[in-house]
CSV table of C-alpha atoms in Angstrom, one decimal:
chain,number,residue,atom,x,y,z
A,390,UNK,CA,-1.4,-4.6,-18.5
A,391,UNK,CA,0.3,-7.1,-20.9
A,392,UNK,CA,-1.7,-9.9,-19.3
A,393,UNK,CA,-4.9,-8.0,-19.9
A,394,UNK,CA,-4.1,-7.7,-23.6
A,395,UNK,CA,-3.0,-11.3,-23.7
A,396,UNK,CA,-6.4,-12.4,-22.2
A,397,UNK,CA,-8.3,-10.1,-24.6
A,398,UNK,CA,-6.4,-11.6,-27.6
A,399,UNK,CA,-7.0,-15.1,-26.3
A,400,UNK,CA,-10.7,-14.4,-25.9
A,401,UNK,CA,-10.9,-13.0,-29.5
A,402,UNK,CA,-9.1,-16.0,-30.8
A,403,UNK,CA,-11.3,-18.5,-29.0
A,404,UNK,CA,-13.6,-19.1,-32.0
A,405,UNK,CA,-10.5,-20.0,-34.0
A,406,UNK,CA,-9.3,-22.2,-31.2
A,407,UNK,CA,-12.6,-24.0,-31.1
A,408,UNK,CA,-12.6,-24.5,-34.9
A,409,UNK,CA,-9.1,-26.0,-34.6
A,410,UNK,CA,-10.5,-28.3,-31.9
A,411,UNK,CA,-13.2,-29.4,-34.3
A,412,UNK,CA,-10.7,-30.0,-37.0
A,413,UNK,CA,-8.6,-32.2,-34.6
A,414,UNK,CA,-11.8,-34.0,-33.6
A,415,UNK,CA,-12.4,-34.8,-37.3
A,416,UNK,CA,-9.0,-36.4,-37.4
A,417,UNK,CA,-9.0,-37.9,-33.9
A,418,UNK,CA,-12.6,-38.3,-32.5
A,419,UNK,CA,-11.4,-38.2,-28.9
A,420,UNK,CA,-11.0,-34.4,-29.2
A,421,UNK,CA,-14.8,-34.2,-29.6
A,422,UNK,CA,-15.4,-35.3,-26.1
A,423,UNK,CA,-15.4,-33.6,-22.7
A,424,UNK,CA,-15.4,-30.0,-24.0
A,425,UNK,CA,-17.0,-28.8,-20.8
A,426,UNK,CA,-13.7,-29.5,-19.0
A,427,UNK,CA,-12.0,-27.0,-21.3
A,428,UNK,CA,-14.2,-24.4,-19.7
A,429,UNK,CA,-13.5,-25.6,-16.1
A,430,UNK,CA,-16.8,-27.5,-15.9
A,431,UNK,CA,-17.1,-31.2,-14.9
A,432,UNK,CA,-14.1,-33.5,-14.6
A,433,UNK,CA,-13.0,-35.7,-11.7
A,434,UNK,CA,-11.5,-33.0,-9.4
A,435,UNK,CA,-10.4,-34.0,-5.9
A,436,UNK,CA,-10.3,-30.9,-3.7
A,437,UNK,CA,-7.8,-30.0,-1.0
A,438,UNK,CA,-4.9,-32.0,-2.3
A,439,UNK,CA,-2.1,-31.9,-4.8
A,440,UNK,CA,-2.6,-30.7,-8.4
A,441,UNK,CA,-0.2,-32.0,-11.1
A,442,UNK,CA,-0.4,-30.7,-14.7
A,443,UNK,CA,1.2,-32.7,-17.5
A,444,UNK,CA,0.4,-31.5,-20.9
A,445,UNK,CA,0.5,-34.8,-22.8
A,446,UNK,CA,1.8,-38.3,-23.0
A,447,UNK,CA,5.5,-37.7,-22.4
A,448,UNK,CA,5.0,-35.4,-19.5
A,449,UNK,CA,2.5,-37.8,-17.9
A,450,UNK,CA,5.0,-40.7,-18.1
A,451,UNK,CA,7.7,-38.4,-16.7
A,452,UNK,CA,5.4,-37.4,-13.8
A,453,UNK,CA,4.4,-41.0,-13.0
A,454,UNK,CA,7.2,-41.8,-10.5
A,455,UNK,CA,6.7,-38.5,-8.7
A,456,UNK,CA,2.9,-39.0,-8.5
A,457,UNK,CA,3.4,-42.6,-7.2
A,458,UNK,CA,5.7,-41.3,-4.5
A,459,UNK,CA,3.4,-38.4,-3.6
A,460,UNK,CA,0.5,-40.9,-3.2
A,461,UNK,CA,2.6,-43.1,-1.0
A,462,UNK,CA,4.1,-40.3,1.2
A,463,UNK,CA,1.0,-38.2,1.5
A,464,UNK,CA,-1.9,-40.7,1.5
A,465,UNK,CA,-4.1,-38.1,3.3
A,466,UNK,CA,-3.9,-35.8,0.3
A,467,UNK,CA,-5.8,-36.5,-2.9
A,468,UNK,CA,-4.0,-36.0,-6.2
A,469,UNK,CA,-5.7,-34.5,-9.4
A,470,UNK,CA,-3.9,-34.6,-12.7
A,471,UNK,CA,-4.8,-32.3,-15.6
A,472,UNK,CA,-3.6,-32.5,-19.2
A,473,UNK,CA,-4.3,-31.0,-22.6
A,474,UNK,CA,-4.7,-33.9,-25.0
A,475,UNK,CA,-6.8,-37.1,-25.3
A,476,UNK,CA,-3.6,-39.2,-25.6
A,477,UNK,CA,-2.3,-37.7,-22.3
A,478,UNK,CA,-5.7,-38.3,-20.7
A,479,UNK,CA,-5.6,-42.0,-21.8
A,480,UNK,CA,-2.1,-42.3,-20.5
A,481,UNK,CA,-3.0,-40.9,-17.1
A,482,UNK,CA,-5.9,-43.3,-16.7
A,483,UNK,CA,-3.7,-46.2,-17.9
A,484,UNK,CA,-1.0,-45.3,-15.3
A,485,UNK,CA,-3.3,-44.6,-12.3
A,486,UNK,CA,-6.9,-45.6,-13.0
A,487,UNK,CA,-9.1,-44.1,-10.3
A,488,UNK,CA,-6.2,-43.5,-7.9
A,489,UNK,CA,-6.0,-39.9,-9.0
A,490,UNK,CA,-8.6,-37.4,-10.1
A,491,UNK,CA,-8.4,-36.2,-13.7
A,492,UNK,CA,-9.6,-33.5,-16.1
A,493,UNK,CA,-8.5,-31.4,-19.0
A,494,UNK,CA,-6.9,-28.0,-18.1
A,495,UNK,CA,-9.2,-25.2,-19.1
A,496,UNK,CA,-8.3,-22.5,-21.7
A,497,UNK,CA,-6.0,-19.8,-20.2
A,498,UNK,CA,-8.6,-17.2,-19.5
A,499,UNK,CA,-8.5,-15.7,-15.9
A,500,UNK,CA,-12.1,-16.6,-15.0
A,501,UNK,CA,-11.7,-20.2,-16.2
A,502,UNK,CA,-8.5,-20.7,-14.3
A,503,UNK,CA,-10.1,-19.1,-11.3
A,504,UNK,CA,-13.0,-21.4,-11.4
A,505,UNK,CA,-10.8,-24.5,-11.7
A,506,UNK,CA,-8.6,-23.3,-8.7
A,507,UNK,CA,-11.7,-22.6,-6.7
A,508,UNK,CA,-13.1,-26.1,-7.3
A,509,UNK,CA,-9.7,-27.8,-6.7
A,510,UNK,CA,-8.5,-25.7,-3.7
A,511,UNK,CA,-5.1,-27.3,-4.1
A,512,UNK,CA,-2.3,-27.2,-1.5
A,513,UNK,CA,0.2,-27.0,-4.2
A,514,UNK,CA,0.2,-26.9,-8.1
A,515,UNK,CA,3.0,-28.8,-9.8
A,516,UNK,CA,3.5,-28.1,-13.5
A,517,UNK,CA,5.7,-30.5,-15.5
A,518,UNK,CA,8.6,-29.2,-17.6
A,519,UNK,CA,7.6,-26.0,-19.4
A,520,UNK,CA,3.8,-26.0,-19.6
A,521,UNK,CA,3.4,-22.4,-18.3
A,522,UNK,CA,0.4,-20.2,-18.9
A,523,UNK,CA,0.3,-16.6,-17.6
A,524,UNK,CA,-3.3,-16.6,-16.2
A,525,UNK,CA,-2.9,-20.0,-14.6
A,526,UNK,CA,0.2,-18.9,-12.7
A,527,UNK,CA,-1.3,-15.5,-11.9
A,528,UNK,CA,-4.6,-17.0,-10.5
A,529,UNK,CA,-2.6,-19.5,-8.4
A,530,UNK,CA,-0.7,-16.6,-6.9
A,531,UNK,CA,-3.9,-14.7,-6.3
A,532,UNK,CA,-5.4,-17.7,-4.5
A,533,UNK,CA,-2.2,-18.3,-2.4
A,534,UNK,CA,-1.5,-21.6,-4.1
A,535,UNK,CA,2.3,-22.3,-4.4
A,536,UNK,CA,3.4,-23.2,-7.9
A,537,UNK,CA,6.2,-25.7,-8.6
A,538,UNK,CA,7.8,-26.1,-12.0
A,539,UNK,CA,9.0,-29.7,-11.9
A,540,UNK,CA,11.7,-31.3,-14.0
A,541,UNK,CA,11.9,-27.9,-15.7
A,542,UNK,CA,13.6,-27.6,-19.0
A,543,UNK,CA,14.1,-24.6,-21.3
A,544,UNK,CA,15.9,-24.9,-24.6
A,545,UNK,CA,17.7,-21.8,-26.1
A,546,UNK,CA,15.0,-21.9,-28.9
A,547,UNK,CA,12.2,-21.7,-26.3
A,548,UNK,CA,14.0,-19.0,-24.3
A,549,UNK,CA,14.3,-16.9,-27.5
A,550,UNK,CA,10.5,-17.2,-28.0
A,551,UNK,CA,9.8,-16.1,-24.4
A,552,UNK,CA,12.2,-13.1,-24.7
A,553,UNK,CA,10.0,-11.8,-27.6
A,554,UNK,CA,7.1,-11.4,-25.1
A,555,UNK,CA,9.1,-10.6,-22.0
A,556,UNK,CA,6.8,-8.0,-20.6
A,557,UNK,CA,4.0,-10.7,-20.5
A,558,UNK,CA,6.1,-13.6,-19.2
A,559,UNK,CA,8.5,-12.0,-16.8
A,560,UNK,CA,5.8,-11.6,-14.0
A,561,UNK,CA,4.8,-15.2,-14.7
A,562,UNK,CA,8.3,-16.5,-14.2
A,563,UNK,CA,8.9,-14.2,-11.2
A,564,UNK,CA,5.7,-15.6,-9.5
A,565,UNK,CA,6.9,-19.2,-9.5
A,566,UNK,CA,7.5,-20.5,-5.9
A,567,UNK,CA,10.1,-23.1,-6.9
A,568,UNK,CA,11.7,-24.3,-10.1
A,569,UNK,CA,13.4,-27.7,-10.0
A,570,UNK,CA,15.5,-27.3,-13.2
A,571,UNK,CA,17.3,-30.0,-15.1
A,572,UNK,CA,20.6,-28.3,-15.8
A,573,UNK,CA,22.7,-25.3,-14.9
A,574,UNK,CA,22.5,-24.0,-18.5
A,575,UNK,CA,18.7,-24.0,-18.3
A,576,UNK,CA,18.8,-22.4,-14.9
A,577,UNK,CA,20.6,-19.4,-16.5
A,578,UNK,CA,17.9,-19.2,-19.1
A,579,UNK,CA,15.1,-19.2,-16.5
A,580,UNK,CA,17.0,-16.6,-14.4
A,581,UNK,CA,17.2,-14.3,-17.5
A,582,UNK,CA,13.4,-14.6,-17.9
A,583,UNK,CA,12.7,-13.5,-14.3
A,584,UNK,CA,12.9,-16.6,-12.0
A,585,UNK,CA,14.4,-15.7,-8.7
A,586,UNK,CA,17.7,-17.4,-7.9
A,587,UNK,CA,16.4,-18.2,-4.4
A,588,UNK,CA,13.4,-20.0,-6.0
A,589,UNK,CA,15.4,-22.3,-8.2
A,590,UNK,CA,17.4,-25.6,-7.7
A,591,UNK,CA,19.3,-27.6,-10.2
A,592,UNK,CA,18.1,-31.1,-9.5
A,593,UNK,CA,18.8,-32.9,-12.8
A,594,UNK,CA,16.1,-34.7,-14.7
A,595,UNK,CA,13.7,-37.0,-13.0
A,596,UNK,CA,13.7,-38.9,-16.2
A,597,UNK,CA,17.0,-40.4,-15.1
A,598,UNK,CA,15.1,-42.0,-12.2
A,599,UNK,CA,13.3,-44.3,-14.7
A,600,UNK,CA,13.2,-47.9,-13.5
A,601,UNK,CA,11.8,-50.3,-16.2
A,602,UNK,CA,9.1,-52.5,-14.8
A,603,UNK,CA,10.0,-56.2,-14.4
A,604,UNK,CA,6.6,-57.0,-15.7
A,605,UNK,CA,7.2,-55.1,-18.9
A,606,UNK,CA,10.6,-56.7,-19.4
A,607,UNK,CA,9.1,-60.2,-18.9
A,608,UNK,CA,6.2,-59.5,-21.3
A,609,UNK,CA,8.7,-58.2,-23.9
A,610,UNK,CA,10.9,-61.3,-23.4
A,611,UNK,CA,7.8,-63.5,-24.1
A,612,UNK,CA,7.1,-61.5,-27.3
A,613,UNK,CA,10.7,-61.7,-28.5
A,614,UNK,CA,10.9,-65.5,-27.8
A,615,UNK,CA,8.0,-66.0,-30.2
A,616,UNK,CA,9.8,-64.1,-33.0
A,617,UNK,CA,12.7,-66.5,-33.4
A,618,UNK,CA,16.4,-65.5,-33.6
A,619,UNK,CA,16.2,-62.4,-35.7
A,620,UNK,CA,17.6,-58.9,-35.4
A,621,UNK,CA,15.1,-56.3,-34.2
A,622,UNK,CA,15.4,-52.5,-34.1
A,623,UNK,CA,12.9,-49.9,-33.2
A,624,UNK,CA,12.0,-46.4,-34.6
A,625,UNK,CA,10.0,-44.8,-31.8
A,626,UNK,CA,7.9,-41.7,-31.5
A,627,UNK,CA,8.3,-40.9,-35.2
A,628,UNK,CA,6.7,-37.7,-36.7
A,629,UNK,CA,5.4,-37.0,-40.2
A,630,UNK,CA,8.4,-36.9,-42.5
A,631,UNK,CA,10.5,-39.4,-40.5
A,632,UNK,CA,8.7,-42.7,-41.4
A,633,UNK,CA,9.9,-42.5,-45.0
A,634,UNK,CA,13.6,-42.4,-44.2
A,635,UNK,CA,13.2,-45.0,-41.5
A,636,UNK,CA,11.5,-47.4,-44.0
A,637,UNK,CA,14.2,-46.6,-46.6
A,638,UNK,CA,16.9,-47.5,-44.0
A,639,UNK,CA,15.1,-50.7,-43.2
A,640,UNK,CA,14.9,-51.7,-46.9
A,641,UNK,CA,18.7,-51.1,-47.1
A,642,UNK,CA,19.2,-53.2,-43.9
A,643,UNK,CA,17.2,-56.1,-45.3
A,644,UNK,CA,19.8,-56.5,-48.1
A,645,UNK,CA,22.3,-57.6,-45.5
A,646,UNK,CA,20.0,-58.9,-42.8
A,647,UNK,CA,17.0,-60.3,-44.6
A,648,UNK,CA,15.3,-61.5,-41.4
A,649,UNK,CA,15.5,-58.1,-39.6
A,650,UNK,CA,12.4,-56.8,-38.0
A,651,UNK,CA,11.6,-53.1,-37.6
A,652,UNK,CA,9.2,-52.0,-34.8
A,653,UNK,CA,7.7,-48.7,-36.0
A,654,UNK,CA,5.9,-46.6,-33.3
A,655,UNK,CA,4.4,-43.3,-34.5
A,656,UNK,CA,4.2,-40.6,-31.9
A,657,UNK,CA,0.5,-39.6,-32.5
A,658,UNK,CA,-2.4,-42.0,-32.8
A,659,UNK,CA,-4.1,-40.1,-35.6
A,660,UNK,CA,-1.2,-41.1,-37.8
A,661,UNK,CA,-1.4,-44.9,-37.2
A,662,UNK,CA,-3.6,-45.7,-40.3
A,663,UNK,CA,-1.6,-43.4,-42.5
A,664,UNK,CA,1.7,-44.9,-41.5
A,665,UNK,CA,0.3,-48.4,-42.0
A,666,UNK,CA,-0.6,-47.4,-45.6
A,667,UNK,CA,2.9,-45.9,-46.0
A,668,UNK,CA,4.5,-49.3,-45.0
A,669,UNK,CA,2.4,-51.2,-47.4
A,670,UNK,CA,3.1,-48.8,-50.2
A,671,UNK,CA,6.8,-49.2,-49.5
A,672,UNK,CA,6.5,-52.9,-50.3
A,673,UNK,CA,7.3,-54.1,-46.8
A,674,UNK,CA,5.1,-56.8,-45.1
A,675,UNK,CA,3.3,-55.4,-42.1
A,676,UNK,CA,1.6,-56.6,-38.9
A,677,UNK,CA,-0.3,-54.2,-36.6
A,678,UNK,CA,-0.2,-54.4,-32.8
A,679,UNK,CA,-3.8,-53.2,-32.7
A,680,UNK,CA,-5.0,-56.3,-34.5
A,681,UNK,CA,-3.6,-58.5,-31.7
A,682,UNK,CA,-1.2,-60.4,-34.0
A,683,UNK,CA,2.5,-61.0,-33.4
A,684,UNK,CA,5.1,-60.8,-36.2
A,685,UNK,CA,5.6,-63.9,-38.2
A,686,UNK,CA,8.8,-65.0,-40.0
A,687,UNK,CA,7.7,-63.2,-43.2
A,688,UNK,CA,6.8,-59.9,-41.5
A,689,UNK,CA,9.3,-57.1,-41.9
A,690,UNK,CA,7.6,-54.3,-39.9
A,691,UNK,CA,5.7,-54.5,-36.6
A,692,UNK,CA,3.5,-51.3,-36.3
A,693,UNK,CA,3.2,-50.2,-32.7
A,694,UNK,CA,-0.3,-48.7,-33.1
A,695,UNK,CA,-1.2,-48.9,-29.4
A,696,UNK,CA,-1.0,-46.6,-26.4
A,697,UNK,CA,1.1,-47.1,-23.3
A,698,UNK,CA,3.3,-49.9,-24.6
A,699,UNK,CA,6.4,-48.0,-25.7
A,700,UNK,CA,8.7,-49.4,-23.0
A,701,UNK,CA,7.6,-52.9,-23.9
A,702,UNK,CA,8.4,-52.2,-27.6
A,703,UNK,CA,11.8,-50.8,-26.6
A,704,UNK,CA,12.5,-53.9,-24.4
A,705,UNK,CA,12.0,-56.1,-27.5
A,706,UNK,CA,14.7,-54.3,-29.5
A,707,UNK,CA,18.4,-54.6,-30.0
A,708,UNK,CA,18.8,-50.8,-30.7
A,709,UNK,CA,16.6,-47.8,-31.0
A,710,UNK,CA,16.1,-44.7,-33.1
A,711,UNK,CA,14.3,-41.9,-31.2
A,712,UNK,CA,12.0,-39.8,-33.4
A,713,UNK,CA,11.2,-36.1,-33.5
A,714,UNK,CA,14.8,-35.6,-34.3
A,715,UNK,CA,15.1,-36.0,-38.1
A,716,UNK,CA,12.7,-33.2,-38.5
A,717,UNK,CA,12.9,-30.0,-36.3
A,718,UNK,CA,10.9,-31.5,-33.5
A,719,UNK,CA,13.6,-31.4,-30.8
A,720,UNK,CA,13.7,-35.1,-30.1
A,721,UNK,CA,12.0,-37.2,-27.5
A,722,UNK,CA,13.1,-39.1,-24.3
A,723,UNK,CA,16.4,-40.8,-25.1
A,724,UNK,CA,16.6,-42.2,-21.5
A,725,UNK,CA,13.8,-44.8,-22.0
A,726,UNK,CA,15.9,-46.9,-24.4
A,727,UNK,CA,19.1,-46.1,-22.6
A,728,UNK,CA,17.7,-47.4,-19.3
A,729,UNK,CA,17.1,-50.7,-21.0
A,730,UNK,CA,20.6,-50.9,-22.3
A,731,UNK,CA,19.9,-50.1,-25.9
A,732,UNK,CA,22.3,-48.1,-28.0
A,733,UNK,CA,20.5,-45.0,-29.4
A,734,UNK,CA,20.3,-43.3,-32.8
A,735,UNK,CA,19.1,-39.7,-33.1
A,736,UNK,CA,18.6,-37.2,-35.9
A,737,UNK,CA,20.3,-33.8,-35.6
A,738,UNK,CA,17.4,-32.0,-34.0
A,739,UNK,CA,17.8,-32.7,-30.3
A,740,UNK,CA,17.2,-29.3,-28.7
A,741,UNK,CA,14.5,-30.6,-26.3
A,742,UNK,CA,17.0,-33.0,-24.8
A,743,UNK,CA,20.3,-31.3,-25.6
A,744,UNK,CA,22.1,-32.0,-22.3
A,745,UNK,CA,20.8,-35.5,-22.0
A,746,UNK,CA,21.7,-36.4,-25.5
A,747,UNK,CA,25.1,-34.9,-25.2
A,748,UNK,CA,25.8,-37.0,-22.1
A,749,UNK,CA,24.8,-40.2,-23.9
A,750,UNK,CA,26.8,-39.1,-27.0
A,751,UNK,CA,29.9,-38.4,-25.0
A,752,UNK,CA,29.6,-41.8,-23.3
A,753,UNK,CA,29.4,-43.6,-26.7
A,754,UNK,CA,25.8,-44.6,-26.2
A,755,UNK,CA,24.2,-42.3,-28.8
A,756,UNK,CA,25.1,-41.7,-32.5
A,757,UNK,CA,23.6,-38.9,-34.6
A,758,UNK,CA,22.4,-39.7,-38.1
A,759,UNK,CA,21.2,-37.2,-40.6
A,760,UNK,CA,19.4,-39.4,-43.3
A,761,UNK,CA,18.3,-42.9,-44.3
A,762,UNK,CA,21.8,-43.9,-45.5
A,763,UNK,CA,23.5,-42.9,-42.3
A,764,UNK,CA,20.8,-44.6,-40.3
A,765,UNK,CA,21.0,-47.9,-42.2
A,766,UNK,CA,24.8,-47.9,-41.9
A,767,UNK,CA,24.8,-47.4,-38.2
A,768,UNK,CA,22.0,-50.0,-37.6
A,769,UNK,CA,23.9,-52.5,-39.7
A,770,UNK,CA,27.2,-51.7,-37.9
A,771,UNK,CA,25.7,-52.4,-34.5
A,772,UNK,CA,23.9,-55.5,-35.7
A,773,UNK,CA,27.1,-56.8,-37.2
A,774,UNK,CA,29.1,-56.2,-34.0
A,775,UNK,CA,27.5,-57.6,-30.9
A,776,UNK,CA,30.4,-56.5,-28.7
A,777,UNK,CA,30.2,-52.8,-29.9
A,778,UNK,CA,26.4,-52.8,-29.6
A,779,UNK,CA,26.4,-54.2,-26.1
A,780,UNK,CA,29.2,-51.8,-25.1
A,781,UNK,CA,27.2,-48.8,-26.3
A,782,UNK,CA,24.1,-50.0,-24.6
A,783,UNK,CA,25.8,-50.5,-21.3
A,784,UNK,CA,27.4,-47.1,-21.5
A,785,UNK,CA,23.9,-45.6,-21.8
A,786,UNK,CA,22.6,-47.6,-18.9
A,787,UNK,CA,25.5,-46.3,-16.8
A,788,UNK,CA,24.7,-42.7,-17.7
A,789,UNK,CA,21.2,-43.2,-16.5
A,790,UNK,CA,22.3,-44.8,-13.2
A,791,UNK,CA,25.0,-42.1,-12.6
A,792,UNK,CA,22.5,-39.3,-12.9
A,793,UNK,CA,19.7,-40.6,-10.7
A,794,UNK,CA,18.5,-38.8,-7.6
A,795,UNK,CA,16.6,-35.8,-9.0
A,796,UNK,CA,13.3,-37.4,-8.0
A,797,UNK,CA,14.1,-37.4,-4.3
A,798,UNK,CA,15.2,-33.8,-4.4
A,799,UNK,CA,12.0,-32.9,-6.1
A,800,UNK,CA,9.9,-34.7,-3.6
A,801,UNK,CA,11.6,-33.1,-0.7
A,802,UNK,CA,11.1,-29.6,-2.2
A,803,UNK,CA,7.4,-30.3,-2.8
A,804,UNK,CA,7.0,-31.6,0.8
A,805,UNK,CA,8.3,-28.3,2.1
A,806,UNK,CA,5.5,-26.4,0.4
A,807,UNK,CA,2.7,-28.7,1.5
């Protein structure tokens, strides 16, 4: 009965959802395309194989090693990936081209999910992290499709939100066939919401199984060689409200290191132009990646306004600030810079990656900063002390290597359900 009312409310809110989609299309034109897929029509669906759902860019990148292994281990089974955002869609196509099918996930109404599942006829549905929808899970169960929650994470904040609607979500959690969860603390939260103990394994995070591409590292080395001997730091995946303190910290840093270069990579493409204006208004000289130019000696900020190149930007830097953490966004993937041996800065809001960030912090690889002054001071400290900076970066790399192995456990669990 709770799911009936959920579906009814969702249906009644659909005009508002479509208006919001129109508003997002006004800001980012890609949202205006492929609307039929949001109603389970069209799309490149490859029936009878493996279905992977990754909501957006971060989840698509996290899923990539798993998808590559599934394609290699089960070549007879086609893979279809769904997502919710144009940036996620672009990332999937950049990662896999035509090797996988791809479409947007439809809205979570039972007849739309039923239509998608009927067209896909998947052997297994793999949902990345926490992108759970009551009707999606219920319709998979009705169709006899096993559902795996892969690389599952659940912050205390998210768990509190689920507990407010427990009558609706408990059947959804109880219906999951297998949850590969990142940590024991998160496993307890999932169990409290209804996941069966027998259907859950603590595997760790597959994000630890990140292996930077040699081609990316080589391309970054070529970029960096053309910039001369200058200190470089990166502020990656920044959100609105974070660029200002980052630029303020960079201005302070330039007083001691006048040749320092900041690579600034906003999280969302619709913010690229606005952030470029913000840099110019701050009085700092700017070069944009989208224009095809490389930073010259006089340039102080390199704006990473491109898609799919974050690891290459990281590989150019001496240290990294990871965004979504100065504002209450929960942070982003700290393991990407750590895997490259970069010391990491984070704001205080790390709840999306609490356990991972704590591991890095305890190893001396991550330092929390609360504002521009603290950020500038720590960036300067690491740039002034090569030994301390390299020690912190190596500590982070060791944390990544010591926690690898989750991907193999995940793949074995999926194979048992195929």
